[in-house]
Short mmCIF file of C-alpha atoms and ligand atoms in Angstrom, two decimals:
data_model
loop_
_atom_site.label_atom_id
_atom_site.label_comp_id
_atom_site.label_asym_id
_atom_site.label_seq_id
_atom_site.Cartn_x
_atom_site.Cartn_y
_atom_site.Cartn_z
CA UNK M 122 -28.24 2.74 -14.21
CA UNK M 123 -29.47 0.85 -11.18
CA UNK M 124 -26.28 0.67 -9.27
CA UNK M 125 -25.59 4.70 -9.97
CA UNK M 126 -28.28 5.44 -7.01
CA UNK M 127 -27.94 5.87 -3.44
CA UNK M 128 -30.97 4.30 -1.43
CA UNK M 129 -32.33 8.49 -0.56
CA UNK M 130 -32.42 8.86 -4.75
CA UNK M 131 -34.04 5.21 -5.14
CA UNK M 132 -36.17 6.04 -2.86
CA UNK M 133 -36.96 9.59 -4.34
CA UNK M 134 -37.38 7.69 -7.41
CA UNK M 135 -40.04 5.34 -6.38
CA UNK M 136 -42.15 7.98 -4.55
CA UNK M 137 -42.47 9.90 -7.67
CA UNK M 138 -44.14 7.12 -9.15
CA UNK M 139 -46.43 6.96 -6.37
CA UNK M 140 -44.59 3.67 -4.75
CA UNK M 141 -43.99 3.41 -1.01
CA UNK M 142 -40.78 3.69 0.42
CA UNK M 143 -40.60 0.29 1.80
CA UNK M 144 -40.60 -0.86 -2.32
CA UNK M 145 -37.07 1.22 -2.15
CA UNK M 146 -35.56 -1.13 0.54
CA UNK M 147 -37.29 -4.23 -1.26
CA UNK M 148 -35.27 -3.11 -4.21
CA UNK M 149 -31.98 -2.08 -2.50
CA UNK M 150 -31.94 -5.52 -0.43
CA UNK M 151 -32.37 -7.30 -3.91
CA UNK M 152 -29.33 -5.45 -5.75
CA UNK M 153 -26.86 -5.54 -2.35
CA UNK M 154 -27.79 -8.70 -0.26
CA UNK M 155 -29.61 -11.08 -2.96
CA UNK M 156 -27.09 -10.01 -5.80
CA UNK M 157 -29.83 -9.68 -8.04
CA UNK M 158 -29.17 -8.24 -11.40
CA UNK M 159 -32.17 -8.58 -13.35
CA UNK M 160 -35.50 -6.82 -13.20
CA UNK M 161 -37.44 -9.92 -13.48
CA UNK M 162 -35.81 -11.53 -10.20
CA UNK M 163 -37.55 -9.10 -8.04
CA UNK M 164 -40.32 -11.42 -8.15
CA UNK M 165 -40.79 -9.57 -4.52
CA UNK M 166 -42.41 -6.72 -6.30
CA UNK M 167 -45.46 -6.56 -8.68
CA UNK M 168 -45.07 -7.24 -12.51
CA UNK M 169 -45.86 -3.83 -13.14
CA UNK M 170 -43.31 -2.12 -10.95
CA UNK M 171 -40.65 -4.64 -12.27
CA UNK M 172 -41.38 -3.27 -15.25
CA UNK M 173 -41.51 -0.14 -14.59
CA UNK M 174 -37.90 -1.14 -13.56
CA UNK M 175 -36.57 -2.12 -16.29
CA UNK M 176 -37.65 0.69 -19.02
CA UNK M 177 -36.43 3.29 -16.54
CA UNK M 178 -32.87 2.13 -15.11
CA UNK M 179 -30.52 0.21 -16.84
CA UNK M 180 -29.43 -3.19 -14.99
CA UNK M 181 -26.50 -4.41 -17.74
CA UNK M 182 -24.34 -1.37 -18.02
CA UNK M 183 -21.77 -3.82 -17.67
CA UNK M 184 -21.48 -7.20 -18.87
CA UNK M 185 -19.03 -9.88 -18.73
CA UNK M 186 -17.54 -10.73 -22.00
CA UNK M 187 -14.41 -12.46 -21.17
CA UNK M 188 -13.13 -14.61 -18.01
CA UNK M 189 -9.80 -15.65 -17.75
CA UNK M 190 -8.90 -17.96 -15.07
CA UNK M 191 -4.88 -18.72 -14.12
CA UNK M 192 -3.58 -22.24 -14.03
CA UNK M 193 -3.79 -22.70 -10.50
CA UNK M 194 -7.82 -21.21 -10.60
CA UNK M 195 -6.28 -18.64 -8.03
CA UNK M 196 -6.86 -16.02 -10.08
CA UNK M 197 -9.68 -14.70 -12.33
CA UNK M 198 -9.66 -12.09 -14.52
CA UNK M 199 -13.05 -10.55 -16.14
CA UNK M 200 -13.49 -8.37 -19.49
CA UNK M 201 -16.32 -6.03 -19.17
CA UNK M 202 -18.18 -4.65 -21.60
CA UNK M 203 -19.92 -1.05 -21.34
CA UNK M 204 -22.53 0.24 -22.73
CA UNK M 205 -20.36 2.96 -25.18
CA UNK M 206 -18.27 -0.04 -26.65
CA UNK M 207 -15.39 0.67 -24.06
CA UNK M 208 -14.15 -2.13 -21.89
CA UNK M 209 -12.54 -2.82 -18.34
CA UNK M 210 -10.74 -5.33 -16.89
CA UNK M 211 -11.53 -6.44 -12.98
CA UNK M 212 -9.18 -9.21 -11.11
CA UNK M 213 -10.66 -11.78 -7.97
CA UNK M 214 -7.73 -13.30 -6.37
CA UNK M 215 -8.19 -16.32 -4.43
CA UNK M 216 -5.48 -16.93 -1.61
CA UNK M 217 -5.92 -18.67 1.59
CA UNK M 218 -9.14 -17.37 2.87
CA UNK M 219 -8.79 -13.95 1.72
CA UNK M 220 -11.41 -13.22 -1.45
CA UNK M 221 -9.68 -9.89 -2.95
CA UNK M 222 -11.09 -7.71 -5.98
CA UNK M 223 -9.03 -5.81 -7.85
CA UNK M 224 -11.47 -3.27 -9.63
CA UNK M 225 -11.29 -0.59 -12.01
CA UNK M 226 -11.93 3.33 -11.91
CA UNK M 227 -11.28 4.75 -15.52
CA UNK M 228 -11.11 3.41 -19.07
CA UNK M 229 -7.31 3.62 -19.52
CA UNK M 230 -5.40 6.16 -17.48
CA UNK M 231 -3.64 9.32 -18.11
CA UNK M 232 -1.15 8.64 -15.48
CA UNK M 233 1.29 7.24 -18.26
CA UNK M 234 3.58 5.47 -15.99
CA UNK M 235 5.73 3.77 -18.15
CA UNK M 236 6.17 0.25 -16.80
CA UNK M 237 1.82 -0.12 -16.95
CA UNK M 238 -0.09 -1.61 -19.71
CA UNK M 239 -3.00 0.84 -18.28
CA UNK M 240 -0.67 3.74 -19.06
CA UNK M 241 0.43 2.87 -22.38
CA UNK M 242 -3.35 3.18 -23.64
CA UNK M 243 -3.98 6.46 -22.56
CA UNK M 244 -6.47 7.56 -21.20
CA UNK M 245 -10.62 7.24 -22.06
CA UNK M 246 -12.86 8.45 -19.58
CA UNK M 247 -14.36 7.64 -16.10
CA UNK M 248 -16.69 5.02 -15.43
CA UNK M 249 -18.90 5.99 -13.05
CA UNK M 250 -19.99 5.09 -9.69
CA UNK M 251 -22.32 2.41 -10.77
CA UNK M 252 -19.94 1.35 -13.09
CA UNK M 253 -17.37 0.41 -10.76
CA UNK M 254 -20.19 -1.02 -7.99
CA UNK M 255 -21.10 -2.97 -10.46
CA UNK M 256 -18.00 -4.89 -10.67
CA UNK M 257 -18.12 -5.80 -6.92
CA UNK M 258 -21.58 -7.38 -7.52
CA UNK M 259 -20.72 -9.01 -10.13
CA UNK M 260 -17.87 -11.35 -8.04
CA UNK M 261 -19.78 -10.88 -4.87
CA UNK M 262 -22.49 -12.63 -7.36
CA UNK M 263 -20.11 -15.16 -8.58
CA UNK M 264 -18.82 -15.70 -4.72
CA UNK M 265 -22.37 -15.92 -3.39
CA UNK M 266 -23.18 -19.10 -5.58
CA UNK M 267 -19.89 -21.07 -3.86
CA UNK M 268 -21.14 -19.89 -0.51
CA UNK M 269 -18.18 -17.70 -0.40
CA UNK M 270 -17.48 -13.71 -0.06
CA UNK M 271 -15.60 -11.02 -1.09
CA UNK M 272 -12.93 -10.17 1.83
CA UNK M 273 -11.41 -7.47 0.40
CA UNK M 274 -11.17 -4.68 -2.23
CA UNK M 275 -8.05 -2.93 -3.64
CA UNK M 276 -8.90 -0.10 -6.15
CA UNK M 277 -5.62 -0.52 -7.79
CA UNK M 278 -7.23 -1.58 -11.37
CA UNK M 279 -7.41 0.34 -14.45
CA UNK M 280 -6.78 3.80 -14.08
CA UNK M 281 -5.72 6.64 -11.05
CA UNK M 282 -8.76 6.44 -8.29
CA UNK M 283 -8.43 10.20 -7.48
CA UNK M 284 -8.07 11.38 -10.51
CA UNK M 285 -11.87 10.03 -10.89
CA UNK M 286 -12.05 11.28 -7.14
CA UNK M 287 -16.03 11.91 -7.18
CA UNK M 288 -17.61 8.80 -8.84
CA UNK M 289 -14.67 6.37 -6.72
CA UNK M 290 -15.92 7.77 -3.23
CA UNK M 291 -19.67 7.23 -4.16
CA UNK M 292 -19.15 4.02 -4.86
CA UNK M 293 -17.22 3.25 -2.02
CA UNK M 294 -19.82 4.67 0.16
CA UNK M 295 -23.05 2.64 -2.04
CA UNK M 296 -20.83 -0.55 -0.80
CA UNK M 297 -20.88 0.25 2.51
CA UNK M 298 -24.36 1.51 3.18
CA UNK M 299 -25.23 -0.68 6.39
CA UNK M 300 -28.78 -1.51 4.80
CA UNK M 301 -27.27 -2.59 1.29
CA UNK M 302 -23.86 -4.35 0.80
CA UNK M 303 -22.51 -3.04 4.17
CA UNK M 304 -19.07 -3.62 2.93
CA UNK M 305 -16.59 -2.23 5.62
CA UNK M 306 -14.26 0.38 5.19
CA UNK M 307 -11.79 -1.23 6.19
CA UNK M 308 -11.70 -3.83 3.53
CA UNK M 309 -10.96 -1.56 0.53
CA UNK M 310 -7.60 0.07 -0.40
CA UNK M 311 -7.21 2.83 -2.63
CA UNK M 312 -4.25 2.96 -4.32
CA UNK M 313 -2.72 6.36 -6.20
CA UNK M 314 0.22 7.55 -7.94
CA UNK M 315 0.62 10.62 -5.49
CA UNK M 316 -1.85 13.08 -6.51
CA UNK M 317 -1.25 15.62 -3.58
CA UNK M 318 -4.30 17.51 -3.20
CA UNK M 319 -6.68 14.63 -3.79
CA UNK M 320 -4.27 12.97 -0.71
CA UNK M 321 -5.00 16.01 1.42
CA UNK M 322 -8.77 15.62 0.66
CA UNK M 323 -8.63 12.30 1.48
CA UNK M 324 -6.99 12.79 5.00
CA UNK M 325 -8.98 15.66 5.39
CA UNK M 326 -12.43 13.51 4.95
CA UNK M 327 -11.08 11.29 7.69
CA UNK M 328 -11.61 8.11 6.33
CA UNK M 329 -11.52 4.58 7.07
CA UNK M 330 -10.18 3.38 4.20
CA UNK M 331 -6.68 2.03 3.45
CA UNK M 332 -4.56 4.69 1.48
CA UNK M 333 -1.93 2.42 -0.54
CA UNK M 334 1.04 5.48 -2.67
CA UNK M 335 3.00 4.31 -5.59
CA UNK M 336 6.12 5.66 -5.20
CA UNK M 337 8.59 3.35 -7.31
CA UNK M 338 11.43 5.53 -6.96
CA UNK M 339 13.32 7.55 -3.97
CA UNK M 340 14.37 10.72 -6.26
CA UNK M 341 12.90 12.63 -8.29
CA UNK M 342 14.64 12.15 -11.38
CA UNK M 343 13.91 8.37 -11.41
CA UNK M 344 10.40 8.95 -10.59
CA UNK M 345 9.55 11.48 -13.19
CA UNK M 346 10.92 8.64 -16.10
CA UNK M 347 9.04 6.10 -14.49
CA UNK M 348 5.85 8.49 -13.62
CA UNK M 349 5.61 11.50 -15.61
CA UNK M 350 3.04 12.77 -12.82
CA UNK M 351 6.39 13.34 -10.42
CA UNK M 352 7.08 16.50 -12.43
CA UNK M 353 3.99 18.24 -11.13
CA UNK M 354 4.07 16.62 -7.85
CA UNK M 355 7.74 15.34 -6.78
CA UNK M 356 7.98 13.16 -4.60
CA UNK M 357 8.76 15.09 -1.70
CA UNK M 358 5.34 17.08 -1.52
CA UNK M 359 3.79 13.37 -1.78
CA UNK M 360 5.58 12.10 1.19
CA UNK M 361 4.43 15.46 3.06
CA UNK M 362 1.00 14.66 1.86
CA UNK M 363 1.10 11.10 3.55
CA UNK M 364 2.76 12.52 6.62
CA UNK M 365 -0.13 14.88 7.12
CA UNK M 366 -2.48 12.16 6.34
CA UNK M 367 -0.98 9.81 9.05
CA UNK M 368 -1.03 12.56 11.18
CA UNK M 369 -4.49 13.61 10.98
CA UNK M 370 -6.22 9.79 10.55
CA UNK M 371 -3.79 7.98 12.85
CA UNK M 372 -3.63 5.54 9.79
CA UNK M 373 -0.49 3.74 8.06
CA UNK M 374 0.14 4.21 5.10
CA UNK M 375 1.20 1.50 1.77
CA UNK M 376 4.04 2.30 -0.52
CA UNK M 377 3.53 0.64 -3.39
CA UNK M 378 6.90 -0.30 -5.12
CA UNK M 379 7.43 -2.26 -8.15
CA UNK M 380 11.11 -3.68 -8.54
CA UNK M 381 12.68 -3.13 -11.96
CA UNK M 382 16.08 -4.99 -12.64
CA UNK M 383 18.72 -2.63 -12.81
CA UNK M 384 16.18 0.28 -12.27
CA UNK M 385 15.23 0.92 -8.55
CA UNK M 386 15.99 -1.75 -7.01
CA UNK M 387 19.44 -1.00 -6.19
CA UNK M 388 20.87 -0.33 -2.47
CA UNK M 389 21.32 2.99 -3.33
CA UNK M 390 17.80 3.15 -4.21
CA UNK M 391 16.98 1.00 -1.03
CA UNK M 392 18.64 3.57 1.38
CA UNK M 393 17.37 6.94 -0.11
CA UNK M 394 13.83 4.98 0.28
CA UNK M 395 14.55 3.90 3.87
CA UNK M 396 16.12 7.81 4.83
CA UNK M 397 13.23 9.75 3.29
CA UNK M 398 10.14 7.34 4.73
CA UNK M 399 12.71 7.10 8.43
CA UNK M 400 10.27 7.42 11.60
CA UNK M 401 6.93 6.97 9.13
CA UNK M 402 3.92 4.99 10.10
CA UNK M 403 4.08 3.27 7.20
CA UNK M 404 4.92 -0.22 5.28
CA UNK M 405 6.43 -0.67 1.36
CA UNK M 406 4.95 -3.40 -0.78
CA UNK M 407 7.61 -4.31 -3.09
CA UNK M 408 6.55 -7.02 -5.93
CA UNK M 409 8.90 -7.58 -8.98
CA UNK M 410 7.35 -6.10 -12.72
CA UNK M 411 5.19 -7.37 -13.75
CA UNK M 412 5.94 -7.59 -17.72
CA UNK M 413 4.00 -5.46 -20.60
CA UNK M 414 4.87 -5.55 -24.10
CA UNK M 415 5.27 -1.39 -23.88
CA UNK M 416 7.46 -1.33 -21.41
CA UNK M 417 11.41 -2.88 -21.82
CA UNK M 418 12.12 -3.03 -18.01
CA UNK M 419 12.55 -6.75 -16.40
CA UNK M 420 11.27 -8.05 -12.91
CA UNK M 421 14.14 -8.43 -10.51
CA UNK M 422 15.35 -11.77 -9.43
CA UNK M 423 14.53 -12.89 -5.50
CA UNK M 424 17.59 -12.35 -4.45
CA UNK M 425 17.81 -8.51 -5.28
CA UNK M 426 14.30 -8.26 -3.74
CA UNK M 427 15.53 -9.64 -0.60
CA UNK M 428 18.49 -7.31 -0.60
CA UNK M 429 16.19 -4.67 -0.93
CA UNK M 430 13.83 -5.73 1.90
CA UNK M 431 16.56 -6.18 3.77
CA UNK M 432 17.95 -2.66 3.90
CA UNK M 433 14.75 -1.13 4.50
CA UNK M 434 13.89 -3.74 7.26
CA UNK M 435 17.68 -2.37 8.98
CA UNK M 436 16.16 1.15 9.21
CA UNK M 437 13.24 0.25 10.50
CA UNK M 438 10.61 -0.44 7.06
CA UNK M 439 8.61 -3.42 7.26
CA UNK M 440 8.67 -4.25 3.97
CA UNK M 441 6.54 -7.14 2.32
CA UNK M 442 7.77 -8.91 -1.24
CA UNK M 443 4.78 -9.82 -2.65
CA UNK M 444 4.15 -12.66 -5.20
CA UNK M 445 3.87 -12.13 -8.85
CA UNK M 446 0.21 -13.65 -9.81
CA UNK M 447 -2.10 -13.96 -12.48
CA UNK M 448 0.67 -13.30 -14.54
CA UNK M 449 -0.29 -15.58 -17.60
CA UNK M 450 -3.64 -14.21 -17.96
CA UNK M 451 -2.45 -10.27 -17.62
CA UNK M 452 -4.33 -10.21 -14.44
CA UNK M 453 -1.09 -8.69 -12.49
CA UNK M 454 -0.42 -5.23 -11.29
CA UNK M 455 0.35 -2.66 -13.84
CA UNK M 456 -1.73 -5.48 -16.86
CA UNK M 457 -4.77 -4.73 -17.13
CA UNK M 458 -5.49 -3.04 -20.58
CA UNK M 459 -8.87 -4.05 -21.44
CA UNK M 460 -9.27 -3.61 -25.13
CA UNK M 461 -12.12 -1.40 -26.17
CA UNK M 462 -15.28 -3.59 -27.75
CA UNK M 463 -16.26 -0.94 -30.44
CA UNK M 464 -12.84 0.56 -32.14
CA UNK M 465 -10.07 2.66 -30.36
CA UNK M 466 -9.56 6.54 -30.15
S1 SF4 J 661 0.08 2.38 -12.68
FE1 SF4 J 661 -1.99 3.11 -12.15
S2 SF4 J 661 -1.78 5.33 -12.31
FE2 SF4 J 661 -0.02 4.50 -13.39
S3 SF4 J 661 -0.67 4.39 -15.53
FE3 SF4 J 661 -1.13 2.40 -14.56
S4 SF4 J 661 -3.25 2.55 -13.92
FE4 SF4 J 661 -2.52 4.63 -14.28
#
């Protein structure tokens, strides 16, 4: 696949068909400035290299099957198809001036938090690095052709980021290569569910990207019956993890926290949160469930949401209540379960 190569490999590639490197660049400035997708819109290069092209990397290892598009148009969610007959989902969110994709690491996920439609499918496999570049270019396409951008990307689809740890950070870095896409670090979150050594890698790689923890619960025993991954690492060696993190990148980080009626987002829940995060460079995003048909938990009203805010903001944690959207197209957090094209497992 032509999105699964670094520009060194491309141009590796080429030479060993006797091409100059410059045809690698040609190539490379097609896919990640022009958004082409096709081997016949390099119309920069001769037939026969286009060709060439074509028979030897694959340009459609994903395609679009589905959009969905919210009432307000705010929101639009895409079904892609891969080549094995599996399927992922990928979310654009339109708001104010920010352009924000929501893309996907993994066919399902075998996180199995409960309150996730992701979850409840188990998991499939990876996609790969060019699978998941190739959902950027596909909006950055779409984007392109309204003379707009993408501002921002959260890895927070389908599926745990570090779980697929490898493939994720290649195609973070493909995005960001100054002479393709040059899509700043900056602009991409990763979220995860607290896998502790992935989090130490991460800090220990030093890099600019935001680092976004789902944490859902302040003790253990709540966590580990929302997120059966708690019982292998509890939430205490996950806040360590972040604290070493912040320490060593000098970068905030997310908590991710989604507010369950009844559940966790009680004061009592509110003040273990605020005691074990106290003196943390850090910020909770709380945003009330999102609904699946697996899960029986309900979103909490506004007014419970504020109450929580409003304890954490007493000690100290800026905490955001985000808005529920996409939610009648499935394109919220914790919906996306993209149903496979060619039978299940
Ligand atoms: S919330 Fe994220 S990590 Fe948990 S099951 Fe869903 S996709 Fe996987």
């Amino acid at each position: 696949m032509v999105y699964e190569l670094p520009l060194p490999e491309l141009t590796y590639l080429l030479e060993s068909w006797g091409e100059p490197a410059y045809r690698a660049k040609q190539i490379w400035q097609g896919l990640y400035q022009n958004f082409w997708h096709a081997p016949e819109q390099f119309t920069n290069l001769p037939t026969s290299l286009r060709d060439r092209l074509g028979q030897a990397l694959r340009f459609d290892a994903i395609t679009p099957s589905k959009t969905l598009t919210s009432s307000d148009g705010k929101t639009v969610k895409t079904l892609f198809a891969l080549l094995d007959g599996q399927a992922v989902e990928a979310v654009l969110m339109k708001y104010d001036r920010r352009r924000t994709l929501c893309i996907s690491t993994q066919v399902g996920c075998a996180m199995g938090c409960v309150f996730c439609a992701t979850g409840q499918m188990g998991f499939k496999r990876h996609l790969s690095s060019g699978e998941i570049v190739a959902q950027v270019m596909h909006y950055a396409r779409l984007l392109a052709e309204g003379g707009e951008q993408v501002t921002n990307v959260v890895v927070m689809g389908m599926g745990e980021p570090f779980h697929n740890y490898e493939n994720t950070m290649a195609a973070i870095d493909r995005l960001n290569d100054p002479q393709g896409y040059n899509f700043g670090a900056r602009r991409f979150t990763i979220s995860t569910v607290g896998l502790v050594p992935l989090i130490q890698r991460f800090a220990d790689e030093k890099r600019q990207v935001n680092l976004a923890v789902s944490l859902h619960a302040a003790d253990d025993a709540l966590r580990s019956s929302m997120m059966p991954v708690n019982r292998k690492y509890p939430i205490d060696d996950v806040l360590a993890a972040c604290r070493d993190y912040i320490e060593k990148t000098g970068r905030r980080v997310t908590f991710e926290w989604a507010l369950v009626d009844g559940v966790n987002d009680t004061p009592e829940q509110a003040r273990l949160l605020a005691a074990k995060l106290k003196g943390m460079l850090c910020h909770v995003n709380a945003i009330p469930l999102n609904p699946t048909t697996g899960y029986s938990g309900q979103p909490t009203s506004r007014q419970r949401a504020e109450q929580f805010k409003a304890i954490l903001e007493q000690s100290g944690i800026p905490c955001t209540i985000r808005m529920r959207r996409g939610i009648e197209i499935q394109a919220g957090c914790g919906q996306l379960a993209a149903p496979a094209l060619v039978g299940r497992n």
